[in-house]
XYZ file of C-alpha atoms in Angstrom:
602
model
C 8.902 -5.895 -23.848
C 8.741 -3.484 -20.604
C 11.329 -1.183 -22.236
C 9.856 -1.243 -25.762
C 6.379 0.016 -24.010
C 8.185 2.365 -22.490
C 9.052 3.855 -25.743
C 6.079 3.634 -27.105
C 4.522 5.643 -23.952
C 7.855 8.194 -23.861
C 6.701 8.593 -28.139
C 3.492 9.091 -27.128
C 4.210 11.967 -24.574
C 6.300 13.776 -26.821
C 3.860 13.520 -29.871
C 1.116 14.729 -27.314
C 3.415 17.814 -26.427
C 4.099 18.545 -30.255
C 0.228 19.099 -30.902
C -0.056 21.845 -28.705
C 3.332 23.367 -29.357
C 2.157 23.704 -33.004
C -0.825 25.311 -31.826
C 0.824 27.832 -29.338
C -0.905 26.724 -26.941
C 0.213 25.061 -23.381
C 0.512 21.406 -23.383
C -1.848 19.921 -20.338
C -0.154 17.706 -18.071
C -1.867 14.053 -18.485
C -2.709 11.610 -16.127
C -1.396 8.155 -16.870
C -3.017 5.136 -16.106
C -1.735 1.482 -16.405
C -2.922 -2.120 -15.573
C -0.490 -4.654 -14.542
C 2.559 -4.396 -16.496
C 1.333 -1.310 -17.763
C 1.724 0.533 -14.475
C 5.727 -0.848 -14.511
C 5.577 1.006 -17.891
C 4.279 4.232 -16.728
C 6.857 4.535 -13.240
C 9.331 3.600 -15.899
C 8.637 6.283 -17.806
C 10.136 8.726 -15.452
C 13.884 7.006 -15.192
C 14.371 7.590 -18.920
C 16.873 10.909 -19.455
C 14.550 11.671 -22.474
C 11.329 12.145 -20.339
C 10.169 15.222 -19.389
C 7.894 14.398 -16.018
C 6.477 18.250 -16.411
C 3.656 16.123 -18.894
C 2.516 13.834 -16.150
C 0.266 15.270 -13.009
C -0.826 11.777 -11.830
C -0.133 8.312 -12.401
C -3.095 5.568 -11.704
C -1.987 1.794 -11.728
C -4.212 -1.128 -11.305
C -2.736 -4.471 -9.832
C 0.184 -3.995 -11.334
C 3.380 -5.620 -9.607
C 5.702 -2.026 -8.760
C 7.652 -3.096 -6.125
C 9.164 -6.711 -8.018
C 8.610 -8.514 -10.482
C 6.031 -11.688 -10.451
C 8.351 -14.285 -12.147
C 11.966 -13.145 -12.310
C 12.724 -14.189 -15.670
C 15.729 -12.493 -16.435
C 18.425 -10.008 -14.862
C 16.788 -7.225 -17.385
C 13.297 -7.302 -15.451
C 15.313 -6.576 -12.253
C 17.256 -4.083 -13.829
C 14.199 -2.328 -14.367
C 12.409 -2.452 -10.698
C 15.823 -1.098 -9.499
C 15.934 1.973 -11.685
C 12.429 2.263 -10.725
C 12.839 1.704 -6.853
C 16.055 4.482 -7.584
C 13.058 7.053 -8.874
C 10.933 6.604 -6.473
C 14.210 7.121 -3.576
C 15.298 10.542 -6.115
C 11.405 11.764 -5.583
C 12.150 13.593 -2.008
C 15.580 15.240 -3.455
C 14.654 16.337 -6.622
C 12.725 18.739 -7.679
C 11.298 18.148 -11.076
C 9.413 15.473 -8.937
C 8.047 17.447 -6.562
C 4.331 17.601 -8.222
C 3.590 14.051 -9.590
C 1.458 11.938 -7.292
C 0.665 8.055 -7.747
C -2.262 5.822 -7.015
C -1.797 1.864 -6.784
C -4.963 0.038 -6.753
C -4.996 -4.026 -6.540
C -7.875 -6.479 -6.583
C -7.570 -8.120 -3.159
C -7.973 -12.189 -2.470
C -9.587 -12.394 -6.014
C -6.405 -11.248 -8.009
C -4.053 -14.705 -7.839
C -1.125 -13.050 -10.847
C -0.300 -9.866 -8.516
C -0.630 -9.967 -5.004
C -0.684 -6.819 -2.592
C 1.916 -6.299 -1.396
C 3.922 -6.532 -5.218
C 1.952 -2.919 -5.422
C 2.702 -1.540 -2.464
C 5.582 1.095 -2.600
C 4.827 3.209 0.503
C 8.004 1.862 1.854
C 9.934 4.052 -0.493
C 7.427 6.829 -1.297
C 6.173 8.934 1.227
C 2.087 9.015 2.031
C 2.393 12.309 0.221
C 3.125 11.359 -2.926
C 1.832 7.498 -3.043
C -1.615 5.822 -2.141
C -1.931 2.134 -2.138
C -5.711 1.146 -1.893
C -7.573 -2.536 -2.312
C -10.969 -2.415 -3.941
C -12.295 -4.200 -1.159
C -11.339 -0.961 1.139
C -12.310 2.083 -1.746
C -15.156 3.617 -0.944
C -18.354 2.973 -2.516
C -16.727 -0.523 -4.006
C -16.018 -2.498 -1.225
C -15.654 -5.794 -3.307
C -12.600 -7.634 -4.641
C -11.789 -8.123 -8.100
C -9.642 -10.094 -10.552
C -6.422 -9.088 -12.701
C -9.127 -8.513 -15.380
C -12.004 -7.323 -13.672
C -10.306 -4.542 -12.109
C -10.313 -2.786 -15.241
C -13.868 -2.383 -16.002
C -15.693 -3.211 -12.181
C -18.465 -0.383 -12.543
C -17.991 0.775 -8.988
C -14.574 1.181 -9.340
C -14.697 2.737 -12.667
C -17.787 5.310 -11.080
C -15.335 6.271 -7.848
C -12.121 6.692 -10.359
C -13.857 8.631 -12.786
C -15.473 11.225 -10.078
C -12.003 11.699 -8.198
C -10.857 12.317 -12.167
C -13.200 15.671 -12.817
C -12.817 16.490 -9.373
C -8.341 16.839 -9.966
C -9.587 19.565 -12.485
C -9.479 23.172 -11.512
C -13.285 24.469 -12.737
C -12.301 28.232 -13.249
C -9.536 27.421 -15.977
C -10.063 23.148 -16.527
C -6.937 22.301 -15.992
C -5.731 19.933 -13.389
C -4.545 21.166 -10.158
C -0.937 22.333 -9.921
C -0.664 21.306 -5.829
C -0.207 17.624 -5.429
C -1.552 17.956 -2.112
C -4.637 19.139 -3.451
C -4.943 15.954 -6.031
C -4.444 13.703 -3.396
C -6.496 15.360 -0.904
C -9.044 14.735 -4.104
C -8.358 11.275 -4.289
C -8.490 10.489 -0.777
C -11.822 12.250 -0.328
C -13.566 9.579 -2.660
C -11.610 6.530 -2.533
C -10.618 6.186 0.968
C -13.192 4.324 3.407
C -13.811 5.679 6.351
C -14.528 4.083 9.929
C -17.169 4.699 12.372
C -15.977 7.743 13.977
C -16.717 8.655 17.912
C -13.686 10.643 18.906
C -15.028 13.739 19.021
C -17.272 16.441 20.925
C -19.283 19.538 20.261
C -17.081 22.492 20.568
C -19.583 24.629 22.734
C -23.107 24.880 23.484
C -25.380 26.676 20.894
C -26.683 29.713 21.633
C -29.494 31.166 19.832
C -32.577 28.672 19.336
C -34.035 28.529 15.290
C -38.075 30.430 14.855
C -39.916 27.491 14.789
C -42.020 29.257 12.535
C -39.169 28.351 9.920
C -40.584 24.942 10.251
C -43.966 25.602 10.092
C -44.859 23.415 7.366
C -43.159 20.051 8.792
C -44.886 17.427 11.112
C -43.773 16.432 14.674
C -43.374 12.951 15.156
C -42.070 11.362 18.887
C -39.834 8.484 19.495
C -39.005 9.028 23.395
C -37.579 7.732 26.663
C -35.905 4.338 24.693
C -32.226 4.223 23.953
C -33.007 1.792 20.901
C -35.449 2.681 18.440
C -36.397 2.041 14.372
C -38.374 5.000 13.090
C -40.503 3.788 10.136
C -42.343 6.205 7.783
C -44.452 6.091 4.439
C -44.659 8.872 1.454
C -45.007 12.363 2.453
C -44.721 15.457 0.928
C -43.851 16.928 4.157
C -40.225 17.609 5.813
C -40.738 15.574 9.468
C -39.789 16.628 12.761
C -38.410 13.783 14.406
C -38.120 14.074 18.604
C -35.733 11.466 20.088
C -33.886 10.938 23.759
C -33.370 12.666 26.035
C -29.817 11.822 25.775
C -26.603 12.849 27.384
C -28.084 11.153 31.167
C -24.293 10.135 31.214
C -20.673 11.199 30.226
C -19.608 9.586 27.164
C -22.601 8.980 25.260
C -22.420 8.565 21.500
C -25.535 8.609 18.825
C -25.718 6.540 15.906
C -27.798 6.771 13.022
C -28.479 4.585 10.680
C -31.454 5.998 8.026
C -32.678 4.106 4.915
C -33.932 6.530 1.933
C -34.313 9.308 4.311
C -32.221 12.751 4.582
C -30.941 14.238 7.503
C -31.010 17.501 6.665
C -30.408 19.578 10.054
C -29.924 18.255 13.865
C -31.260 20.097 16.610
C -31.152 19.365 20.425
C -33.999 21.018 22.706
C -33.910 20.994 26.688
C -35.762 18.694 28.270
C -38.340 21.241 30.152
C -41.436 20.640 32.377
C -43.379 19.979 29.258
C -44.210 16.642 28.320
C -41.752 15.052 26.054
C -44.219 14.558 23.067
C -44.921 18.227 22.315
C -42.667 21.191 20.238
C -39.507 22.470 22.057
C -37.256 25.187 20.934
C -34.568 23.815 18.805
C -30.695 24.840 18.876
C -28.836 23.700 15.714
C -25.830 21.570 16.009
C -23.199 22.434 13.831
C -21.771 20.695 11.341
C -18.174 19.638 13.566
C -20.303 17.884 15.807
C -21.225 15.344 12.946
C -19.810 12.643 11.314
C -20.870 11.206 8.325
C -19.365 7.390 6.942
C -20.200 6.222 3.443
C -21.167 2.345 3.817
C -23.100 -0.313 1.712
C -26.509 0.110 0.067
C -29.363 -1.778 1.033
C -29.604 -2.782 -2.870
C -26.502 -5.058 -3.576
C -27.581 -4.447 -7.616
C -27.230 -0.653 -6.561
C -23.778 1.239 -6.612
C -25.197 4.336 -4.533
C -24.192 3.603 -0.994
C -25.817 4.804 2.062
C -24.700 7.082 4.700
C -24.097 6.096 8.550
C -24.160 9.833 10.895
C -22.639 9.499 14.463
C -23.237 12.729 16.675
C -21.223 13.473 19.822
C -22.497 15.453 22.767
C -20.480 16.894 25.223
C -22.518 16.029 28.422
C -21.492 18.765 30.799
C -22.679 20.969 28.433
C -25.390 19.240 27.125
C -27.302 17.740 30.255
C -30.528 15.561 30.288
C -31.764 16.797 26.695
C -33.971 15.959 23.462
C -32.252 15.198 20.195
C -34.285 16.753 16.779
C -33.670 15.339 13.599
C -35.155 17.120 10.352
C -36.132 14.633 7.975
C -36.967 14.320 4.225
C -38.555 11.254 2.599
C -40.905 10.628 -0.338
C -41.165 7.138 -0.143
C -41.017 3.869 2.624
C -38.004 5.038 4.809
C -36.722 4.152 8.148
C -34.055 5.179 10.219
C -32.044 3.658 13.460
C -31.263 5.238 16.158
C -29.225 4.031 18.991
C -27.838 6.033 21.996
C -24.507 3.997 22.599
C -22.584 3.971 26.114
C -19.188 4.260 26.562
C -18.830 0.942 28.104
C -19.512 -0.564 24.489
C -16.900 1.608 22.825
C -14.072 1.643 25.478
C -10.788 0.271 24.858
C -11.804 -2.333 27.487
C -14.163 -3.758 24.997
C -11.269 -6.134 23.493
C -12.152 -9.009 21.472
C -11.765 -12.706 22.985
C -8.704 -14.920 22.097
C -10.372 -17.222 19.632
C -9.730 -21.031 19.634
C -8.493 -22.700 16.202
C -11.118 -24.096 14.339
C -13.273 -25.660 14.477
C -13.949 -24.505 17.963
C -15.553 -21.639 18.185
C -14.948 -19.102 21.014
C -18.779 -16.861 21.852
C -18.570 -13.341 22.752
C -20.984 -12.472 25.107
C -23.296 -9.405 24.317
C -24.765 -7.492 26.796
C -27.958 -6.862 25.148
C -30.388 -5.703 28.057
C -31.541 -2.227 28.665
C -31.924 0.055 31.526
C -34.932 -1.369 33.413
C -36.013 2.168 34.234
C -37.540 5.040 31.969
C -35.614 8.026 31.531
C -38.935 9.879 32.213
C -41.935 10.021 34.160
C -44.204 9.275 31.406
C -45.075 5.696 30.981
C -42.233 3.373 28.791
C -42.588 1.777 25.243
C -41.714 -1.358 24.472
C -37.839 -1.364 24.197
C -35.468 -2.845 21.762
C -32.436 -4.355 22.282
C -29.074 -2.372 21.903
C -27.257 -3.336 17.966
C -24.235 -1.563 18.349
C -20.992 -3.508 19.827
C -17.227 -2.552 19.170
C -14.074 -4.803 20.312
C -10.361 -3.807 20.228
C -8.036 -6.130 18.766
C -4.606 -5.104 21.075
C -1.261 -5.717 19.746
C -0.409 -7.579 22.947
C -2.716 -10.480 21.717
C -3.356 -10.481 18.296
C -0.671 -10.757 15.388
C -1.650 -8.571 11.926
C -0.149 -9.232 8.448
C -1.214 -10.759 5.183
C 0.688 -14.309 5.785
C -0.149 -14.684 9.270
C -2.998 -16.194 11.180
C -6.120 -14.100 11.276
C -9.028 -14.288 13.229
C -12.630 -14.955 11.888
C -15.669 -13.059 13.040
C -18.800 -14.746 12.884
C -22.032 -13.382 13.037
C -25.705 -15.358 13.292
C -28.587 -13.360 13.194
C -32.260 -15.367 13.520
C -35.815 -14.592 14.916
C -36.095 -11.689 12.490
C -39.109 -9.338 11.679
C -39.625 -7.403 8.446
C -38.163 -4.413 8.054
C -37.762 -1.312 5.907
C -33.931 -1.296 4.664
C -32.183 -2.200 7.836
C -29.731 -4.665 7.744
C -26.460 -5.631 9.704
C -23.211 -4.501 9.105
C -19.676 -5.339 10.284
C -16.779 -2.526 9.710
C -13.333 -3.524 10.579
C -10.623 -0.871 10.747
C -6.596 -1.004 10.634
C -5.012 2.604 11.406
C -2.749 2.113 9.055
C -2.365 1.916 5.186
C -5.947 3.229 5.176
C -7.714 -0.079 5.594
C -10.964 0.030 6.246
C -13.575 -3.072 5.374
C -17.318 -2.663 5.247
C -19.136 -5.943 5.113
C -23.184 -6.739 4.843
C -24.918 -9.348 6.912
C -27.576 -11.501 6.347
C -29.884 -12.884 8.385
C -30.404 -16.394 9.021
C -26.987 -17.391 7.808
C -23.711 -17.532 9.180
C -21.699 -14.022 8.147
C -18.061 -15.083 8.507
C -15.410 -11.794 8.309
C -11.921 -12.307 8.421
C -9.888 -9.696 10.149
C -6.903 -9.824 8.020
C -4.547 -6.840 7.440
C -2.776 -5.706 4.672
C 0.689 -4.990 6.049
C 1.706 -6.094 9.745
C 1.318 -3.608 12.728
C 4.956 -3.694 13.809
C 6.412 -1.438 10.661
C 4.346 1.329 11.725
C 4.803 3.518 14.197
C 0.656 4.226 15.708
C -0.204 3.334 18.877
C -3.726 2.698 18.035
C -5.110 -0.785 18.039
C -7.566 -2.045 15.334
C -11.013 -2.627 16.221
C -14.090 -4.306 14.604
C -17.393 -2.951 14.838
C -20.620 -4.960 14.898
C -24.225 -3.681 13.683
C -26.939 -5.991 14.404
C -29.885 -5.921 12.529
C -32.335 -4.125 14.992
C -35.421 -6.023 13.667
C -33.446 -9.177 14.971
C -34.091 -10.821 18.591
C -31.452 -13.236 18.282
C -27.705 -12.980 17.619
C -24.999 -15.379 17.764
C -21.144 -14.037 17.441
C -18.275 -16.184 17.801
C -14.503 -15.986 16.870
C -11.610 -18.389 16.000
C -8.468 -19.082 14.484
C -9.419 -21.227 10.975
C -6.056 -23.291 9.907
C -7.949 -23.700 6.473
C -7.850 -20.137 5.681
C -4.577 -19.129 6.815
C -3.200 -21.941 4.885
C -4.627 -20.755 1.584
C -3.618 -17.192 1.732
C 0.320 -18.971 2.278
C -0.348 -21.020 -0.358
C -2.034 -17.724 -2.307
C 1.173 -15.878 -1.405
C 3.822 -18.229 -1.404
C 2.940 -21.272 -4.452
C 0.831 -19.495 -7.026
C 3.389 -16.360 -7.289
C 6.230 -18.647 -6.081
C 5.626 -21.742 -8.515
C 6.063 -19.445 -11.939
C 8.993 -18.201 -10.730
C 10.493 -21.521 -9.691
C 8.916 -23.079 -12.940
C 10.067 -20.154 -15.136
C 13.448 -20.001 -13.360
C 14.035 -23.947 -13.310
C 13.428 -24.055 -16.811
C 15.681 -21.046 -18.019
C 18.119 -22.612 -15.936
C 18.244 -25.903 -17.262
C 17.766 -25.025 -20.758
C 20.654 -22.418 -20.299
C 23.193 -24.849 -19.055
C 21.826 -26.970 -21.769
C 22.655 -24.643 -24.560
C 25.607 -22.706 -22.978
C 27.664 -26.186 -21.984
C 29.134 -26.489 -25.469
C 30.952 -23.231 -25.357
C 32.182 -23.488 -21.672
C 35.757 -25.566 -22.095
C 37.058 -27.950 -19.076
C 34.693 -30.739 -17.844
C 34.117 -29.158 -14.458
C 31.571 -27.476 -16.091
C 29.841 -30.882 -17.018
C 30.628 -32.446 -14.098
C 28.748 -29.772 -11.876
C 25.954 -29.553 -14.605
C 25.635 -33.557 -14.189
C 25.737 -33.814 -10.074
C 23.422 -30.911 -9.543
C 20.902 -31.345 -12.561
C 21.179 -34.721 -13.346
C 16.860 -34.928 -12.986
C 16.634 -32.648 -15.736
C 18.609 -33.528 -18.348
C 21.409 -35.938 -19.553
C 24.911 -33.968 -20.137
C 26.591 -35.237 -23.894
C 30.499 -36.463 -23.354
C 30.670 -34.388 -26.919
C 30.647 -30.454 -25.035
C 31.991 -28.971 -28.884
C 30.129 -30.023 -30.833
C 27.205 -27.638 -31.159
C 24.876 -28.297 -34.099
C 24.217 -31.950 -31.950
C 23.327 -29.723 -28.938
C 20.657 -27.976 -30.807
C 19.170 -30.734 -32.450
C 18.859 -32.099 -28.861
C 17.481 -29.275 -27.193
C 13.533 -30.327 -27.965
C 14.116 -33.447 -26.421
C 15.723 -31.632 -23.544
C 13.136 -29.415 -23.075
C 10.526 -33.039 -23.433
C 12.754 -34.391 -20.742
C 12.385 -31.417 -18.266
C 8.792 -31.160 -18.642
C 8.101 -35.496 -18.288
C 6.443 -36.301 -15.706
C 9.049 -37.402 -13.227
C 10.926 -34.515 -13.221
C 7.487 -32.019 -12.391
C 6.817 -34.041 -9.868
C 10.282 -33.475 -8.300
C 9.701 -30.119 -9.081
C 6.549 -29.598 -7.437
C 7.961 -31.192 -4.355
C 10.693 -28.598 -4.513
C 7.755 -25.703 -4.549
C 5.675 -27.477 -1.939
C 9.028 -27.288 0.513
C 9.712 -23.331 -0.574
C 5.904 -23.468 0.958
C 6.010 -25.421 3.896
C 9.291 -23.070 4.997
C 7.320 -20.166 4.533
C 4.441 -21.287 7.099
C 6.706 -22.288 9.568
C 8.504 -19.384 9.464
C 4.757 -17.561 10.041
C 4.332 -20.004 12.229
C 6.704 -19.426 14.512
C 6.436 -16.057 14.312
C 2.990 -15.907 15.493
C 3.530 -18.794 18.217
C 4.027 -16.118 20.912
C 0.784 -14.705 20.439
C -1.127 -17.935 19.828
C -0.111 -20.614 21.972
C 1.337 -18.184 25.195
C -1.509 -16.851 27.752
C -2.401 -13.663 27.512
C -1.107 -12.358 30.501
C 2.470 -13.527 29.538
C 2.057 -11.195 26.476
């Protein structure tokens, strides 16, 4: 069926190239997109002799299983994922390759026909040429999906269709020639990206902005607290916002979180004799100084998400001074701010070992502030600190998608009303672009499991992963705990190892039986039925008459009724349950070292 698709599609090229050849006019390379066996189809497009891969610019495939096949039903199937896997290994080498690139997009936990890694082929394409994403880590999705679903998920569909127009050259509407430039495309709106504090102003600003350019916008003050939510109502005026002073200490990072409000410009102003509540010259920050993450909307119904802005100070340069935000609303907004010390973002900050559950290990957060103002003036009432980070080091924690994974959760009570704020949790793998954004809700328990893709050891970073925590800031109370849960990392074996292990023990079983069944009568000596009778005896009963055929094929339905009776699935569900058991305690030892050994010993 695979090869008689691929015929169709190789017809289908061809015919495309025909209409413009009769038209004089250049053919357009096409971007090909397939879903699950489809996407087999379209890389097996390119090992045909016949194809001419100067009609393809980009090839999209949704959970479809690249790398081998879900059930290996035949020798034919395999045939074809090695010509494939001999494509992708002829990509670096040859150059009629040279400008295709290829997207692989699966559904996540949701999706139990194709699993991950059956899509990932980075091991034999380079990150130049292949991008394997989960919907769950796309930007502006951030949700799993199905084997079906995938297909027509409306945030997926949105973020596909944008990177689409944006592969297309606008002076001449063609597709770009550069692959680098598609993928830079793709990456740009489909890859998630984490909360971002390695970085620094260049140099100090130099020329303060007329304040007369801002002559129409109001001044509003939110001084001397480190931790502050800025609420506003309609207005048809831009807003002046005055915040810090900041920069009291090496180190110091600024988030900010707004609901329906724009940032347009950020300003800093020194921190003068004047009272902190009154104008100041402003001095625009540029743009490198800023760093802008796309993260989920307030509106779950809503596929527009909302923007999280970190700015980074150097504080030699940039001593004891006010930070100016230029705001836009025209409706109920509000916006966090947070000045965050380096002793919450420091590679110190590592996460607890957790306990298996049910036992819960609690993380301690340090949620008091400085009990003195930063100025003279007298001190609002201050709020308690929302952002925490901890690094999940290598030394103590073992990463991979059939391996046990630690669960982060998060209790937020004593809540007030608020405009749009909410929690969030972002957890980030520096590798294979993974990069989870998660919503929490108060008065519930918010459970995040930090479970990676691919495991740390095939890659050559040094950087750990790390999870970052946003409290709700209208919340007084926050419980976080961690731990190992034995129910969970059971079910993603059994998601990897029975339901994509069982077909192809069912399918193979079967084949297997049915082909000794079939095959026995033209096979001479009685070794043949001997072995057939030791080894599948359960299965089926082996006729003393191996020649004569037209017997053997009047028997073969109640063969087949035989191998599918109930005694002989049950054996053969034991026989699936072992191929599972081996396969977590083969994870299990694996990860023994890091579990059950002290830290200090690792």
């Amino acid at each position: 069926m695979v090869e008689i698709q691929t015929d169709c599609a190789t017809l289908a090229l061809s015919t495309i190239q025909r209409l413009y050849t009769t038209s004089h006019e250049r053919p357009p390379q096409i971007l090909v997109i397939g879903h699950s066996m489809g996407g087999l189809v379209a890389h097996n497009l390119f090992t045909r002799k016949d194809s001419d891969p100067s009609l393809v610019h980009t090839v999209v495939t949704l959970a479809s299983p690249l790398v081998f096949p879900v059930v290996g039903v035949g020798s034919e199937m395999l045939d074809i994922h090695q010509r494939v896997r001999s494509f992708w290994n002829a990509i670096n080498i040859s150059v009629k390759f040279e400008h295709l690139a290829f997207l692989s997009i699966t559904g996540g936990s949701r999706d139990l026909q194709v699993w991950d890694g059956l899509s990932d082929a980075s091991h034999w394409l380079p990150s130049t040429y292949f991008l394997h994403l989960t919907t769950s880590t796309i930007s502006g999705v951030w949700l799993t999906c199905d084997h079906l679903c995938i297909m027509w998920c409306k945030q997926l569909v949105l973020a596909l269709n944008r990177a689409f127009f944006d592969m297309v050259d606008p002076t001449n509407l063609t597709p770009f020639p550069s692959r680098e430039t598609r993928m830079a495309v793709i990456r740009s709106h489909l890859v998630s990206q984490p909360i971002s504090f390695d970085f620094t102003l260049p140099g100090r600003p130099i020329n303060p902005e007329p304040l007369q350019d801002f002559a129409n916008c109001l001044w509003s003050y939110e001084v001397n607290v480190k931790t502050v939510v800025y609420e506003a109502q309609w207005t048809s005026h831009c807003t002046l916002l005055k915040l810090g002073p900041i920069s009291q200490f090496d180190g110091e990072k600024i988030l900010l979180f707004p609901y329906q409000m724009e940032v347009d410009d950020i300003f800093v102003c020194k921190n003068d004799s004047s009272s902190p509540t009154s104008p100041c010259l402003l001095y625009r920050l540029p743009a490198s100084s800023i760093r802008k993450v796309k993260v989920p909307g307030a509106d779950e119904s809503s596929a527009h998400p909302r923007q999280l802005l970190t700015v980074s100070i150097d504080g030699q340069s940039f001593k004891n001074v006010f930070l100016i935000l230029r705001l836009f609303h025209y409706g109920p907004a509000s916006l966090l701010y947070e000045v965050v010390p380096p002793t919450r973002i420091g590679i110190s900050q590592t996460l607890p070992l957790p306990n298996w559950s049910p036992f819960n290990f609690p993380i301690p957060l340090n949620r008091t502030q400085p009990a003195v103002c930063l100025c003279t003036t007298s001190c609002p009432q201050k709020q308690l600190p929302v952002f925490f980070r901890f690094h999940l080091p290598a030394s103590q924690f073992a990463h991979g998608f059939a391996l046990p994974t630690p669960v982060l959760s998060v209790s937020m009570s004593n809540c007030s009303s608020s405009i749009g704020q909410f929690g969030l949790v972002t957890v980030y793998f520096p590798w294979d672009n993974q990069v989870y954004h998660t919503k929490l809700r108060r008065h519930v328990e918010n459970k995040v499991v930090l479970q990676s893709l691919s495991p740390q050891k095939f890659h050559t970073e040094n950087l750990d992963p790390y999870v970052d925590v946003i409290l709700e800031p209208t919340c007084q109370l926050a419980d976080i705990t961690v731990h190992y849960s034995f129910s969970q990392w059971l079910c993603q074996i059994l998601r990897v190892h029975l339901l994509h292990a069982s077909p192809c023990l069912l399918a193979s079983h079967l084949l297997l039986s049915l082909l000794l069944e079939v095959a026995s009568p033209f096979f001479g000596p009685c070794i043949l039925a001997d072995r057939i009778q030791n080894s599948h005896s359960p299965h089926f009963y082996v006729s003393s008459d191996l020649w004569t055929v037209n017997r053997r094929l009047r028997a073969l339905l109640n063969t087949l009724s035989a191998i599918l009776s109930l005694g002989h699935i049950s054996s053969l569900v034991k026989a699936i349950l072992l191929h599972v058991l081996s396969a977590l305690l083969v994870c299990c030892f694996c990860t023994l070292y890091f579990i059950l050994l002290p830290a200090k010993s690792s």
